[in-house]
XYZ file of C-alpha atoms in Angstrom:
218
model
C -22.516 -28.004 26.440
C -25.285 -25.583 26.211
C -22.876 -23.035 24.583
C -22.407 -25.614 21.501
C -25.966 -25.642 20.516
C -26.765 -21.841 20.253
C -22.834 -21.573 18.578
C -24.546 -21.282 15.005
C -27.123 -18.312 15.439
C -23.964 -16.339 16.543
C -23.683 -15.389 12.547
C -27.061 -14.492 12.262
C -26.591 -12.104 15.096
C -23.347 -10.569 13.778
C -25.087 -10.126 10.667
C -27.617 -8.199 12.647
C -25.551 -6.030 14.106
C -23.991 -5.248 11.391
C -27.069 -4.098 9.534
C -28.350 -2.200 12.325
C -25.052 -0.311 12.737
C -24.985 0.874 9.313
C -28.338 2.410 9.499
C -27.592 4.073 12.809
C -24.692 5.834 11.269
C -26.355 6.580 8.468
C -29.632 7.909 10.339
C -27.504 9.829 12.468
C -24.741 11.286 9.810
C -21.483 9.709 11.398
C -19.871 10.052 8.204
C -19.465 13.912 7.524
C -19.066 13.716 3.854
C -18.823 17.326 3.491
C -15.385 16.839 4.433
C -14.191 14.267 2.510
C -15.798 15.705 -0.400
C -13.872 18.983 0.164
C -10.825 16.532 0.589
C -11.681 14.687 -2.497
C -12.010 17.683 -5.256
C -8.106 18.309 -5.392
C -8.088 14.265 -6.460
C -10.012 13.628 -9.030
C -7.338 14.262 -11.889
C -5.867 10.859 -10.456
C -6.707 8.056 -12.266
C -6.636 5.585 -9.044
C -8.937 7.765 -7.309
C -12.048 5.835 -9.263
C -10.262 2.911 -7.759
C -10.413 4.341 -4.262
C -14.193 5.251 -4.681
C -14.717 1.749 -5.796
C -12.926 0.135 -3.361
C -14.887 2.155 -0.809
C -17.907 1.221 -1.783
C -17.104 -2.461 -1.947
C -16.262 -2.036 1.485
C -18.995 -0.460 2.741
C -21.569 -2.678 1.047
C -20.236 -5.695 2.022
C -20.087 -4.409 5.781
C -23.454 -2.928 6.054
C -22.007 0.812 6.225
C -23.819 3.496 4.321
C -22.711 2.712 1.057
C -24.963 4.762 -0.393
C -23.643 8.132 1.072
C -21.024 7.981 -0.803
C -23.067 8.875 -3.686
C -22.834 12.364 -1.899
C -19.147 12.092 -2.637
C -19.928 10.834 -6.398
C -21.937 12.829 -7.293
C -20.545 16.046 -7.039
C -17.150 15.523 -8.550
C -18.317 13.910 -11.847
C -20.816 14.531 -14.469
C -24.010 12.218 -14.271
C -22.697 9.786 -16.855
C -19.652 8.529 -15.035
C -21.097 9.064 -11.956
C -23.522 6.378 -12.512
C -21.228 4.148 -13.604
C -19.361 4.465 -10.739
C -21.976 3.894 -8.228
C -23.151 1.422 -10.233
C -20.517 -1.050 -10.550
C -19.091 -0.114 -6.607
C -22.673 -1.266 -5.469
C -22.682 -4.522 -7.689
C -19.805 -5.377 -6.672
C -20.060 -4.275 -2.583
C -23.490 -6.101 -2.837
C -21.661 -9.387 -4.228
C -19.185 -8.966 -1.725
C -22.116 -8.794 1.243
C -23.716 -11.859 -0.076
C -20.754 -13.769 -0.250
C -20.196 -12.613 3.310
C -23.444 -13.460 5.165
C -23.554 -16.326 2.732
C -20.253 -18.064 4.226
C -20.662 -16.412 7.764
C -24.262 -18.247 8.449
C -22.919 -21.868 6.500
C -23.403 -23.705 10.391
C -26.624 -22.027 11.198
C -28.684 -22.960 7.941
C -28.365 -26.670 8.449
C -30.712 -25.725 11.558
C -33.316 -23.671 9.991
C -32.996 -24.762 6.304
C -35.918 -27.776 6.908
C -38.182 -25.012 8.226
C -41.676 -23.925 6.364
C -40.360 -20.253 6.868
C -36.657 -20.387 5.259
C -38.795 -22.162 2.124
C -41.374 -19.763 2.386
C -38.767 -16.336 1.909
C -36.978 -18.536 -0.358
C -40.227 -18.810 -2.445
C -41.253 -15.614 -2.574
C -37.450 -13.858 -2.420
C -37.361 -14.153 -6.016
C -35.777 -11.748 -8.824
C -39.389 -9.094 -8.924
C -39.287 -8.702 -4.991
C -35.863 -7.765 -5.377
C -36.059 -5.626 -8.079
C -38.952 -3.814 -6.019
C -36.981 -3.618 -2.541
C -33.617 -2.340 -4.892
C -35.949 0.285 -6.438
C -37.822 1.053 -3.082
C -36.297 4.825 -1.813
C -34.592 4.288 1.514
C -34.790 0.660 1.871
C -31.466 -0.476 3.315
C -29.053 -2.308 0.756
C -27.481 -3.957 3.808
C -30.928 -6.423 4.562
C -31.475 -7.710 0.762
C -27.472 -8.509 0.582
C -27.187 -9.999 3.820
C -30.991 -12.452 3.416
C -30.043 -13.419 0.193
C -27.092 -14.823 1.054
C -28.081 -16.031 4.429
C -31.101 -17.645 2.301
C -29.008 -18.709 -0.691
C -30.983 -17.156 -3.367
C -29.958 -17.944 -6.693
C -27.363 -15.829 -7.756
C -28.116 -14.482 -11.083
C -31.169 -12.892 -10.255
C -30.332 -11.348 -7.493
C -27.336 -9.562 -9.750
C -29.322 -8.788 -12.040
C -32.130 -6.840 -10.004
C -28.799 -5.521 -8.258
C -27.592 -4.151 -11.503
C -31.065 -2.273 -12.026
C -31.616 -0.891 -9.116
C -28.549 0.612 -8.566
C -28.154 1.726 -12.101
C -31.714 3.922 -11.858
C -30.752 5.075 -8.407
C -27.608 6.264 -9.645
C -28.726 7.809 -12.276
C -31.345 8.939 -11.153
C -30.139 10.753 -8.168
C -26.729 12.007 -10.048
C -28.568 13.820 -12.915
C -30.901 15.780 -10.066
C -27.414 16.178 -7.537
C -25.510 17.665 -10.738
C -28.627 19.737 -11.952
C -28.805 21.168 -8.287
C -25.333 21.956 -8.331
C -25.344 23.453 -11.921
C -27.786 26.319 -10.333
C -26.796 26.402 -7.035
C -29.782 24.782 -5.039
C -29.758 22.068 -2.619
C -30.676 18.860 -4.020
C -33.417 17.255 -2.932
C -33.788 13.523 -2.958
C -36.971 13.007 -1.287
C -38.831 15.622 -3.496
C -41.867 13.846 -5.764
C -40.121 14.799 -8.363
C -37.450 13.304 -7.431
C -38.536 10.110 -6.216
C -42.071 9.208 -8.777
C -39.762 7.059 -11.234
C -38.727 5.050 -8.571
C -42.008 4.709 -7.200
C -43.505 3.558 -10.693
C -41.013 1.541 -11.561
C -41.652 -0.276 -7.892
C -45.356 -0.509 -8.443
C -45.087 -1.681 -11.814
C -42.520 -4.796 -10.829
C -45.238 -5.554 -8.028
C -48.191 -5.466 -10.211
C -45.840 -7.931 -12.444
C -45.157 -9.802 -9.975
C -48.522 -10.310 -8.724
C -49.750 -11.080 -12.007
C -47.043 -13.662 -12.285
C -48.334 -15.235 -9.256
C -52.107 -15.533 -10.432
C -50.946 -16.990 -13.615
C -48.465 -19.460 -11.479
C -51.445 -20.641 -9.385
């Protein structure tokens, strides 16, 4: 029956929905974390409440929600230090959780499209530098690197690793410049130049290595 054949892209379009629902509720501010935060201050004497903001996190990730507004809950309640931690190892380990996700979730659909010029082309080119560069890029959505690399099955170390660096400069990054706005009562600004130069260095230098790793490749 017709129905049978198109049965395996029905993943691919869950996945898609997915991602495209977390970025409309994080375009348009669903999530008022202005009241969870004010919620949150009378609980951060409790040990399990790390565990909480972990486990929220992991969540998030791994279902394409804003994850990363919850760095607007982080933030605030902890110096920049354990902040970063924080956000660090929730991300990892929401991000792991996402490929493992789209990775298991797309298992009938890549015997279809796995022979293809494309899937070996993204494959190719998907490597640990691009990803490093996407995780470092401001604004570019978590949810689409997690989701293709597992859909694609890129190998799994470096996409940890360029997972572990980007979220450990974003964090930290963005925590030390939430905390200092905080510290003398001005809005913090994340899309300032000040702000947001490291990130864009730190993108153009992995391209430029990346490109030079090409030339030297070919």
């Amino acid at each position: 029956m017709p129905s049978h054949r198109f049965s395996p892209w029905w993943p691919m379009l869950v996945l898609g929905v997915l991602a495209v629902t977390g970025l409309a509720v994080q375009a348009f501010d669903v999530v008022d974390l202005r009241v969870w935060l004010e919620w949150a201050r009378s609980l951060t004497d409790h040990w399990w409440f790390v565990a909480v903001l972990l486990l929220l996190q992991v969540l998030f990730f791994t279902f394409a929600l804003p994850g990363s507004a919850l760095l607007w809950l982080v933030a605030p309640l902890y110096a920049p230090g354990p902040a970063t931690v924080i956000l660090t190892v929730g991300g990892c380990v929401g991000a792991l959780g996402a490929y493992g996700f789209a990775r298991q979730l797309t298992g009938a659909a890549l015997a279809q499209i796995q022979g293809s010029r494309g899937f070996h082309l993204m494959q190719r080119e998907g490597g640990f530098l691009l990803q490093c560069a996407l995780r470092l890029a401001p604004g570019f959505p978590h949810s689409v690197i997690n989701y293709t690399a597992g859909t694609l099955r890129l190998p799994l170390a470096p996409f940890l690793a360029s997972t572990v660096i980007g979220f450990a400069l974003k964090a930290g990054l963005y925590s030390q410049t939430i905390h200092a706005a905080l510290a003398t009562d001005k809005p913090a600004d994340l899309l300032s130049l000040q702000t947001l130069w490291p990130l864009l260095a730190a993108v153009a230098v992995v391209l430029a290595a990346r490109a030079w790793a090409g030339r030297r490749r070919r």
